[in-house]
mmCIF file of C-alpha atoms in Angstrom:
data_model
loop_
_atom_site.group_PDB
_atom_site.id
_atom_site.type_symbol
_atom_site.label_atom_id
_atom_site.label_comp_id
_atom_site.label_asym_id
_atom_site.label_seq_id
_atom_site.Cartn_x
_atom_site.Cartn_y
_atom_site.Cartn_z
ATOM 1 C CA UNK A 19 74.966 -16.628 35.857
ATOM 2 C CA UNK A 20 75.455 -18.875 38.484
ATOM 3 C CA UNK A 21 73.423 -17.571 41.630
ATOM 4 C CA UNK A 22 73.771 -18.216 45.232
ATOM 5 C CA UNK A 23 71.176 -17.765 48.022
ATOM 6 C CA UNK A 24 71.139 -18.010 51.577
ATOM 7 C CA UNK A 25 68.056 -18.643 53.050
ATOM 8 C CA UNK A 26 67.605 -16.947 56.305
ATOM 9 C CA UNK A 27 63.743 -18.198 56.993
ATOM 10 C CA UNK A 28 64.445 -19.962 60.150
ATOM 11 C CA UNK A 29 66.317 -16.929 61.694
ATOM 12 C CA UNK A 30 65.105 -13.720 60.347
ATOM 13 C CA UNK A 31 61.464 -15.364 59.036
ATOM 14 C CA UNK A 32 60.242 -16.810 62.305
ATOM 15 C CA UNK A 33 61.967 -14.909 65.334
ATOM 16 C CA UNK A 34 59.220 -12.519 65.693
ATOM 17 C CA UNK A 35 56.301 -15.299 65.712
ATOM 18 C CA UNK A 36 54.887 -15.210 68.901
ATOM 19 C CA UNK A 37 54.147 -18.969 69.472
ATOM 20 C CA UNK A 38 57.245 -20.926 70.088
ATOM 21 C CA UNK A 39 57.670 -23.491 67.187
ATOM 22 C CA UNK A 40 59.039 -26.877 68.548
ATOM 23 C CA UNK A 41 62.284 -27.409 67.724
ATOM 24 C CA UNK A 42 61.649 -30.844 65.667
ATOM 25 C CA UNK A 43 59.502 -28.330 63.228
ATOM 26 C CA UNK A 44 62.270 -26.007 62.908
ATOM 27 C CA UNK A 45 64.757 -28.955 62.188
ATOM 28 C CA UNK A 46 62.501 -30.614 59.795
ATOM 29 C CA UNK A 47 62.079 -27.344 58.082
ATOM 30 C CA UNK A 48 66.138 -27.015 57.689
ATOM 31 C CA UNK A 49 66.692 -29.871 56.096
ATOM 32 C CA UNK A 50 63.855 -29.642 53.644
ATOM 33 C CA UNK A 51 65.295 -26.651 52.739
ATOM 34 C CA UNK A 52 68.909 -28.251 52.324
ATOM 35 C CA UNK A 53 67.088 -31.268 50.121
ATOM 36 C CA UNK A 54 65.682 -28.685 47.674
ATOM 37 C CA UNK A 55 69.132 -27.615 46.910
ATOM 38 C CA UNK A 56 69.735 -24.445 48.981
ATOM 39 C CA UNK A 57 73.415 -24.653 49.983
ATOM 40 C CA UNK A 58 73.567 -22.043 52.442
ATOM 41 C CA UNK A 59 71.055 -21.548 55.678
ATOM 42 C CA UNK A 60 70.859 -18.247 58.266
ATOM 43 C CA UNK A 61 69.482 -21.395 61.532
ATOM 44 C CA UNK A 62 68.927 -19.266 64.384
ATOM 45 C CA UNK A 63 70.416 -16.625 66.739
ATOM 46 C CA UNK A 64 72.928 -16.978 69.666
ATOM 47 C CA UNK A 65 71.488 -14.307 71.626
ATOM 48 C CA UNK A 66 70.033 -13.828 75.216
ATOM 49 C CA UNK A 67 66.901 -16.423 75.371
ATOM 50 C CA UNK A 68 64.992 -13.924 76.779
ATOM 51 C CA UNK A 69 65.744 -11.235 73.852
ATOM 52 C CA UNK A 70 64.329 -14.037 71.326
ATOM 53 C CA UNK A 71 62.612 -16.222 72.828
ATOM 54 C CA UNK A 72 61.711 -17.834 69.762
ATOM 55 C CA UNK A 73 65.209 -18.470 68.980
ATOM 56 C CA UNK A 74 66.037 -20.271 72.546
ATOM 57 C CA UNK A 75 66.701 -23.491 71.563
ATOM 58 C CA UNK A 76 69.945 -22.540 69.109
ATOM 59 C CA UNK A 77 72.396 -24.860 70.357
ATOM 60 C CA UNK A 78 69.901 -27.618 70.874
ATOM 61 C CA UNK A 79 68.830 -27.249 66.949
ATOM 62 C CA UNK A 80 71.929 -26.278 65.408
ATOM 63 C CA UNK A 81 73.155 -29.956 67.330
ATOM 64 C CA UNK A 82 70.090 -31.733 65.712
ATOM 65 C CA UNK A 83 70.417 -30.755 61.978
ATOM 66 C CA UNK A 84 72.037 -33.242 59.605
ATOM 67 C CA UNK A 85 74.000 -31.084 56.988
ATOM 68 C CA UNK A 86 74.754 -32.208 53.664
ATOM 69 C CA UNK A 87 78.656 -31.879 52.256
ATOM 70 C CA UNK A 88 79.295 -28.553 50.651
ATOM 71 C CA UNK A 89 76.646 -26.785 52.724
ATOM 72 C CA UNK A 90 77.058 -23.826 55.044
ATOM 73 C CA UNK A 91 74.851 -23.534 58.477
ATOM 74 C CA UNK A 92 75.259 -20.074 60.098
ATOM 75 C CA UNK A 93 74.043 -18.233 62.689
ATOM 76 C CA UNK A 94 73.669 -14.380 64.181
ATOM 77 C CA UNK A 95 75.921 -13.713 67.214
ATOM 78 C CA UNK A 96 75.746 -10.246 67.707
ATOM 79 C CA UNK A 97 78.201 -10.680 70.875
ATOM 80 C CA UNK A 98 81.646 -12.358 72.378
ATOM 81 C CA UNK A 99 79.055 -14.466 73.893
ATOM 82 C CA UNK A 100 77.428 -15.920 71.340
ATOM 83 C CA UNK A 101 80.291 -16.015 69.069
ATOM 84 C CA UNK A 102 81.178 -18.813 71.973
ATOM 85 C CA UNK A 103 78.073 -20.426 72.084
ATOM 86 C CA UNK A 104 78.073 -20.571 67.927
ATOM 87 C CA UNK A 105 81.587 -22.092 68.447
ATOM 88 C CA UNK A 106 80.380 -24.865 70.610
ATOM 89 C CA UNK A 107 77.706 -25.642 68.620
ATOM 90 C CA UNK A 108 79.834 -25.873 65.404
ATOM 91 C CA UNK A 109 78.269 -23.812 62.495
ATOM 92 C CA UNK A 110 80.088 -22.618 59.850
ATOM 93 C CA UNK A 111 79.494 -19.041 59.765
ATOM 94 C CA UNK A 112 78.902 -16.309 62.202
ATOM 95 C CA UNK A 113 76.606 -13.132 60.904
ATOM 96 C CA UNK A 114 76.694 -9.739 62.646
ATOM 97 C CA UNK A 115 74.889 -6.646 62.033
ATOM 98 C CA UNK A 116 75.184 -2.880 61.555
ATOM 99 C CA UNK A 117 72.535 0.104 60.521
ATOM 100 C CA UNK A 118 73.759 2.358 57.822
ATOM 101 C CA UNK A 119 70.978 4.932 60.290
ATOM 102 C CA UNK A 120 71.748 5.938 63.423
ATOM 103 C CA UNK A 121 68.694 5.766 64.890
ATOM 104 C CA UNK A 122 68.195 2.299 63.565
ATOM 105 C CA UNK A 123 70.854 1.008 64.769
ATOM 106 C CA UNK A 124 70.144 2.442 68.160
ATOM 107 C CA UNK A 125 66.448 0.935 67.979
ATOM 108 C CA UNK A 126 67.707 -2.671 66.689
ATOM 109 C CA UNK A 127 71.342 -3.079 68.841
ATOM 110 C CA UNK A 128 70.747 0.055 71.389
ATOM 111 C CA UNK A 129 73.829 0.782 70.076
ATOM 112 C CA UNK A 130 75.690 3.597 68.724
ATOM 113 C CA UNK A 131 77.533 2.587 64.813
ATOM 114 C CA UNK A 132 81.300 2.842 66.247
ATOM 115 C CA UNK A 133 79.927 0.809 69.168
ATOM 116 C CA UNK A 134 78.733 -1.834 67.192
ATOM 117 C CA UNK A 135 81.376 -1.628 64.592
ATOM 118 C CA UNK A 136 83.527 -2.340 68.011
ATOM 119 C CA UNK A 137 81.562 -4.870 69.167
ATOM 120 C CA UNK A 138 82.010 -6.516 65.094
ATOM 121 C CA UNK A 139 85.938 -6.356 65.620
ATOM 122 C CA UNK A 140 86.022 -8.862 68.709
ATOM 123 C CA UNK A 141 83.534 -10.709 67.049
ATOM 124 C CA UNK A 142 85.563 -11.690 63.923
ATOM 125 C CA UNK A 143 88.768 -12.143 66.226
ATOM 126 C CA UNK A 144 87.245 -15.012 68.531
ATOM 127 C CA UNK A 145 85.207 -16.581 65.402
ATOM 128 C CA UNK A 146 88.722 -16.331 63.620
ATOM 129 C CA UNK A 147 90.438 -18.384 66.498
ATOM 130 C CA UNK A 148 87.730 -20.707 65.712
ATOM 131 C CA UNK A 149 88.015 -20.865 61.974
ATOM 132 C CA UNK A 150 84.799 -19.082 61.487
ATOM 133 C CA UNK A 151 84.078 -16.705 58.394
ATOM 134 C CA UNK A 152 82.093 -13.715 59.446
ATOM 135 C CA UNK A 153 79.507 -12.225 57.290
ATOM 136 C CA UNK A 154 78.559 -8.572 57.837
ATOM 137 C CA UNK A 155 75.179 -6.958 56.955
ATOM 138 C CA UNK A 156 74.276 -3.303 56.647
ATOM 139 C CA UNK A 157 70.919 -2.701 57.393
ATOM 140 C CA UNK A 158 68.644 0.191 56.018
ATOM 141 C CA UNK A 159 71.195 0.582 53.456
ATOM 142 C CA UNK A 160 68.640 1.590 50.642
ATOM 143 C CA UNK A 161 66.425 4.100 53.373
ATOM 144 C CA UNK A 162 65.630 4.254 56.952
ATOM 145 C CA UNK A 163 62.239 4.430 58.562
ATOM 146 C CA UNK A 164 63.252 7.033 60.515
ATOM 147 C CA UNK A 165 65.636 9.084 58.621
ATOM 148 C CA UNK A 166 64.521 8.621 55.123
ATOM 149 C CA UNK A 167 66.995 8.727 52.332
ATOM 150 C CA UNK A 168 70.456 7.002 53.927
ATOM 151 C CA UNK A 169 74.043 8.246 52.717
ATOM 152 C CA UNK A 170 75.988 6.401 50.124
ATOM 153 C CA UNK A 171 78.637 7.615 51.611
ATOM 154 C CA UNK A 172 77.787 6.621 54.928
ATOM 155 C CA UNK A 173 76.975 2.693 53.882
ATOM 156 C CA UNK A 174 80.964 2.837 51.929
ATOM 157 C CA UNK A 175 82.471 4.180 55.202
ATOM 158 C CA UNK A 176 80.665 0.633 57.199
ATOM 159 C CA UNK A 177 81.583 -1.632 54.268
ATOM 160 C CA UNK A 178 85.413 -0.475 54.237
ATOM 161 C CA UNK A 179 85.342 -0.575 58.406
ATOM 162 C CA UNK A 180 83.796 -3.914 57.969
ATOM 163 C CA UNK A 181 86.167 -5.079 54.942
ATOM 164 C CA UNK A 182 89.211 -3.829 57.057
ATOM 165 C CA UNK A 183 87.825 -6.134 59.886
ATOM 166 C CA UNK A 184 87.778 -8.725 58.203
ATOM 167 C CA UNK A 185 84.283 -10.135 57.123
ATOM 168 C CA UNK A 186 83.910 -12.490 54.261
ATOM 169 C CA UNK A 187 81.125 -10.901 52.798
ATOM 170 C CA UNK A 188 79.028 -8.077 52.814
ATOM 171 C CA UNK A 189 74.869 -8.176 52.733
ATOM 172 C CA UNK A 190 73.436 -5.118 52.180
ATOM 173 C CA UNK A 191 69.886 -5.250 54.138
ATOM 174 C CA UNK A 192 66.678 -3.352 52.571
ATOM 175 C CA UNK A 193 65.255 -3.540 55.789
ATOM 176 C CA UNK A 194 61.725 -1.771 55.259
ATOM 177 C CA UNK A 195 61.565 -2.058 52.297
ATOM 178 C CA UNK A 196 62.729 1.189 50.571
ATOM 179 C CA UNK A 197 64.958 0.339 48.144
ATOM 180 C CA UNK A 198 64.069 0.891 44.382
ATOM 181 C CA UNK A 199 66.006 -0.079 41.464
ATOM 182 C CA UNK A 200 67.455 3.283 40.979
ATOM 183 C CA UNK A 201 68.732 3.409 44.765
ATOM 184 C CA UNK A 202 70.061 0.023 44.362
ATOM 185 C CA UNK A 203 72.465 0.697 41.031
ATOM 186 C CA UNK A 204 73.568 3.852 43.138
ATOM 187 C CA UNK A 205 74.286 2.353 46.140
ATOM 188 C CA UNK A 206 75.923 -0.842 44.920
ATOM 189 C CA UNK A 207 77.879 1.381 42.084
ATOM 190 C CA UNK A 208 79.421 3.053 44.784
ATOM 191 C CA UNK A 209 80.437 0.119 46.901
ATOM 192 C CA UNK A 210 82.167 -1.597 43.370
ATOM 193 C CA UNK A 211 83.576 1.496 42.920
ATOM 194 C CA UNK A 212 85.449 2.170 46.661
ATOM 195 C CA UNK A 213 85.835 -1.899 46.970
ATOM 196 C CA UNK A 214 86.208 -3.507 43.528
ATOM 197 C CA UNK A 215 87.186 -7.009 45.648
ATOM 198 C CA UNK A 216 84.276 -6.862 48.304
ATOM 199 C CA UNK A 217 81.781 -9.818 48.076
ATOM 200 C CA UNK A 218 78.344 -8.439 48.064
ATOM 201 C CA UNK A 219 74.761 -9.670 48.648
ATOM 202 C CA UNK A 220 71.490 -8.404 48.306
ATOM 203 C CA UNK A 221 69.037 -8.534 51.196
ATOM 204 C CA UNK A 222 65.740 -7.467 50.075
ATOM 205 C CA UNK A 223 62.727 -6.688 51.903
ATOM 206 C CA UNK A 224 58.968 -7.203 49.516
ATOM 207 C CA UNK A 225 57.120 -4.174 51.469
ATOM 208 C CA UNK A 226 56.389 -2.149 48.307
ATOM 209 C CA UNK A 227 56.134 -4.903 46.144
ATOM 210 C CA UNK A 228 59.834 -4.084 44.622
ATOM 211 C CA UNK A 229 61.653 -7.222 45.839
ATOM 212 C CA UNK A 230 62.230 -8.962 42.406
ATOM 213 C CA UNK A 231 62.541 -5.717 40.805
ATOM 214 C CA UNK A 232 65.710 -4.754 42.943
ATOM 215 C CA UNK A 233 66.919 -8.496 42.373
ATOM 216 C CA UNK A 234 66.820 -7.586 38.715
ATOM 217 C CA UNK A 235 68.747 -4.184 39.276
ATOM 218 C CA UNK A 236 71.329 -6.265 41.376
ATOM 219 C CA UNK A 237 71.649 -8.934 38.646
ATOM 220 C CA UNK A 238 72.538 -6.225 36.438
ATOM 221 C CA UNK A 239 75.281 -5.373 37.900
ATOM 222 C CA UNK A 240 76.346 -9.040 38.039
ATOM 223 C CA UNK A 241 76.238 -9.730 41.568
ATOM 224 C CA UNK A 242 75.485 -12.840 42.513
ATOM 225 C CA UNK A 243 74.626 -13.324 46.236
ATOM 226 C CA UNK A 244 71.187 -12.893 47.130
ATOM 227 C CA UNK A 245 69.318 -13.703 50.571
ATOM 228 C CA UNK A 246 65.758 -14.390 51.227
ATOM 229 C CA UNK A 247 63.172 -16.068 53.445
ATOM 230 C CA UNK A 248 60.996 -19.124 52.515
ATOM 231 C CA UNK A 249 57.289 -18.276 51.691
ATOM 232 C CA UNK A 250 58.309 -14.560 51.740
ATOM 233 C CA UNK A 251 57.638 -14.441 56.437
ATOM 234 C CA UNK A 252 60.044 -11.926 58.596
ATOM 235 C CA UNK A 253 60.314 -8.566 58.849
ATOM 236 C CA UNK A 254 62.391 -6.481 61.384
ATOM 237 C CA UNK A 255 60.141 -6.064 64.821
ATOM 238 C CA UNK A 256 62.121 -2.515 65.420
ATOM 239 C CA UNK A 257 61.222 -1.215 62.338
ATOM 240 C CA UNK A 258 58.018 0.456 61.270
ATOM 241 C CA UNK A 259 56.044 -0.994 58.689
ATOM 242 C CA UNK A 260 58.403 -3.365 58.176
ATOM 243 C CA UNK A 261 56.781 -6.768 56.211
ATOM 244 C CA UNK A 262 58.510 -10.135 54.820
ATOM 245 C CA UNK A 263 61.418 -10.874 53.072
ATOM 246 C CA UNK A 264 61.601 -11.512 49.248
ATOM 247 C CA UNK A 265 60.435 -14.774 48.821
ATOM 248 C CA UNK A 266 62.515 -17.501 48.080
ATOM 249 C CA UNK A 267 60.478 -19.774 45.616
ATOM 250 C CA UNK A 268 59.485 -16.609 44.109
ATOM 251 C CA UNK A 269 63.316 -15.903 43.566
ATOM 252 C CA UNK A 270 64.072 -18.839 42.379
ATOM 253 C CA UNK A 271 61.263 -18.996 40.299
ATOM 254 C CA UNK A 272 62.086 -15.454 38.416
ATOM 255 C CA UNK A 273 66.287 -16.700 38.342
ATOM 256 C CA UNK A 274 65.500 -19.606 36.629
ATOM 257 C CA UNK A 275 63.037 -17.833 34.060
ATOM 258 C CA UNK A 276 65.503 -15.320 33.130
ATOM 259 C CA UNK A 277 68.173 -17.922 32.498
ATOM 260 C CA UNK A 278 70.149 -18.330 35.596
ATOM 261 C CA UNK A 279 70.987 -21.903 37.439
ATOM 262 C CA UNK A 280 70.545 -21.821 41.198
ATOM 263 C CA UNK A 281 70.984 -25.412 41.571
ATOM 264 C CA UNK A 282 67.519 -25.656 43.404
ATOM 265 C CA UNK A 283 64.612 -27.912 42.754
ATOM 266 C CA UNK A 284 61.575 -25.352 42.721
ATOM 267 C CA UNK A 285 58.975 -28.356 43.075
ATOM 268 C CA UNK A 286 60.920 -29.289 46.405
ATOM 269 C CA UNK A 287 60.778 -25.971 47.650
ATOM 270 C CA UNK A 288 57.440 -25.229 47.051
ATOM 271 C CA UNK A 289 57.327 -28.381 49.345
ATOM 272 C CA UNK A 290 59.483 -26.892 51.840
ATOM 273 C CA UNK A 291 57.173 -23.879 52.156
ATOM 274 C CA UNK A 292 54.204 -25.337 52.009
ATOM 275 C CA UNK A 293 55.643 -27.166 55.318
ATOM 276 C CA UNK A 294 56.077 -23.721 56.893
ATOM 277 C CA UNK A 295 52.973 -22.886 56.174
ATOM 278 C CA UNK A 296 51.736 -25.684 57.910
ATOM 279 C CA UNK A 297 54.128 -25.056 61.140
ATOM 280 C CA UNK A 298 53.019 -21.576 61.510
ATOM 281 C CA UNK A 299 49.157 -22.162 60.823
ATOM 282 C CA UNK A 300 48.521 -19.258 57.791
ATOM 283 C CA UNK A 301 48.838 -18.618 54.837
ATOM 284 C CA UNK A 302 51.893 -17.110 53.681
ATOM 285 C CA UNK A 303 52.623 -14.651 51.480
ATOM 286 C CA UNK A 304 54.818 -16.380 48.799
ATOM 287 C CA UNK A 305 52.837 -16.326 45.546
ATOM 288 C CA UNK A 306 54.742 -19.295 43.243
ATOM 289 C CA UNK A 307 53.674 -21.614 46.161
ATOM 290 C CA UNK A 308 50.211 -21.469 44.939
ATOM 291 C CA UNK A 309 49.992 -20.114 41.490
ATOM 292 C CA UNK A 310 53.651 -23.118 40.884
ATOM 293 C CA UNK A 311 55.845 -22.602 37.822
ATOM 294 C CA UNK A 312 54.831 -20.710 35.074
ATOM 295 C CA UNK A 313 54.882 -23.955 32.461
ATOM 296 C CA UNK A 314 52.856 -25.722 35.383
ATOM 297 C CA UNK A 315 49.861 -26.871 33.286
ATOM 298 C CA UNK A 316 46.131 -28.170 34.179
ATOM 299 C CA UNK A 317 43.487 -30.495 31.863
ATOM 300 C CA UNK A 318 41.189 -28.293 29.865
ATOM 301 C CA UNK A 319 38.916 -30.756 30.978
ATOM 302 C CA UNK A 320 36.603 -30.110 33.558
ATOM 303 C CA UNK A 321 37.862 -26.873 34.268
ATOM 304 C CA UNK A 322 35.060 -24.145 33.954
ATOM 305 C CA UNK A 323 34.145 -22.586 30.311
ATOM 306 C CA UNK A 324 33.195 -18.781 29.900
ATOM 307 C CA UNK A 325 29.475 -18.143 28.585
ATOM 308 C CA UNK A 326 29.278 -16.066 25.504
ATOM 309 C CA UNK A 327 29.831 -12.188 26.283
ATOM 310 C CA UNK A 328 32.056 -12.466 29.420
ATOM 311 C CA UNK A 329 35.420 -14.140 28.781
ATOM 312 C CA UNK A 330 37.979 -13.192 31.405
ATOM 313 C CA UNK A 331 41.440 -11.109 29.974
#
């Protein structure tokens, strides 16, 4: 199959770092990412400066980034307001969110869900008037920190409200991490089943060390849209225990193994997060970055030889 993945790194990886990263860095990230072959890039956040302060310089970086044809820049604009400033600063696509949990949704937007779905509605109608699609994401679709177990039926209910809205696609966001591959075929059965036409994409979280595992039960269902953060960083800040995103070399890395063209050069993003790595100053917690392809191989010279009795499995 032919796979597609947005890389939302340099929105959802970074916002919660604490040290602002210059705005060159974040630029020269971008477009290493777009070299590599990634088509589609989650930039930054049109929100309040001093509600992200990492993400303060959006319209200064989304002016800065040189975007090869047939690529697709977005942004979050949770708001009118930044739905303006997103216009201005020409991207291609506006994101939005929405908790499939109450209380999540009240701890991320401080929000109730018909408020936000609201606040969604005049959203896509000024982005329309600017020729923007809309993508919608459900988050803690697959489990909620603080509710546990989420309702299938509840997550249909905000992908019809969202589908009757308008939105061009539909993420479905394991926020904390809870999804398994069981919840995953149940949820996303569902959704096929009440909207055969919707678009959906995967949004997986690596908390439990499931990430690729879900990927797998979403492949088998033959969708096609994943999203995922370069050298696995992010996490939701309003969300207990919440860790990094699915890692995107390591995506690519198990898509291409099991037969399925991307159109991304690994080797060049390996690269690209090795780069991040540098920015932030750690080590991150992407795995294919170090270990490289599988078929990577090293001289049996000079590397170390096992003494008799103690050969390693």
């Amino acid at each position: 199959m032919q796979i597609t993945i947005t890389e939302v790194g340099p929105r959802d990886g970074i916002q919660s770092e604490s040290r602002f990263i210059p705005t060159n860095d974040k630029v020269s990230l971008i477009e290493a990412i777009f070299s590599a072959g990634i088509l589609a890039v989650e930039a930054t956040s049109f929100v309040a400066p001093a509600a992200v302060p990492q993400l303060a310089d959006a319209d200064d970086l989304v002016a800065r980034i040189r975007r090869p044809a047939g690529t697709v820049l977005s942004a979050l604009a949770p708001n009118v307001r930044g739905v303006h400033r997103a216009r201005r600063a020409k991207v291609d696509e506006i994101a939005c969110f929405v908790s499939a949990s109450p209380t999540h949704n009240s701890k991320n937007l401080n929000r109730s869900i018909d408020e936000s779905l609201l606040a969604i509605e005049e959203v896509v109608e000024v982005a329309s008037e600017g020729g923007l699609k809309v993508r919608g994401a459900i988050a803690t679709a697959f489990g909620c920190p603080f509710e546990g177990d989420v309702s299938i039926q509840s997550v249909v209910n905000i992908a019809k409200a969202l589908t009757g809205l308008g939105v061009s696609r539909i993420t479905l966001g394991d926020t904390t991490g809870m999804a398994t591959p069981r919840i995953v075929l149940d949820v996303c059965t569902a959704l096929r089943d009440a909207l055969p036409e919707a678009r959906l994409s995967l949004h997986f979280h690596n908390t439990r060390g499931l990430g690729l595992v879900n990927v797998a039960a979403g492949l088998s269902l033959g969708i096609t849209d994943y999203e995922s953060s370069l050298g696995g960083v992010g996490g939701c800040p309003f969300a207990p225990g919440a860790t990094g995103n699915v890692c995107t070399e390591d995506l690519v890395h198990f898509l291409h193994e099991e037969g399925h063209s991307t159109g991304v050069d690994l080797d060049l993003l390996i690269q690209a997060s090795l780069q991040l790595e540098a920015i932030l100053g750690r080590q991150l917690p992407g795995q294919v970055m170090r270990a490289g392809p599988r078929l990577r191989l090293h001289k049996a010279e000079g590397a170390p030889t096992a003494r008799a009795g103690s050969a390693a499995r």
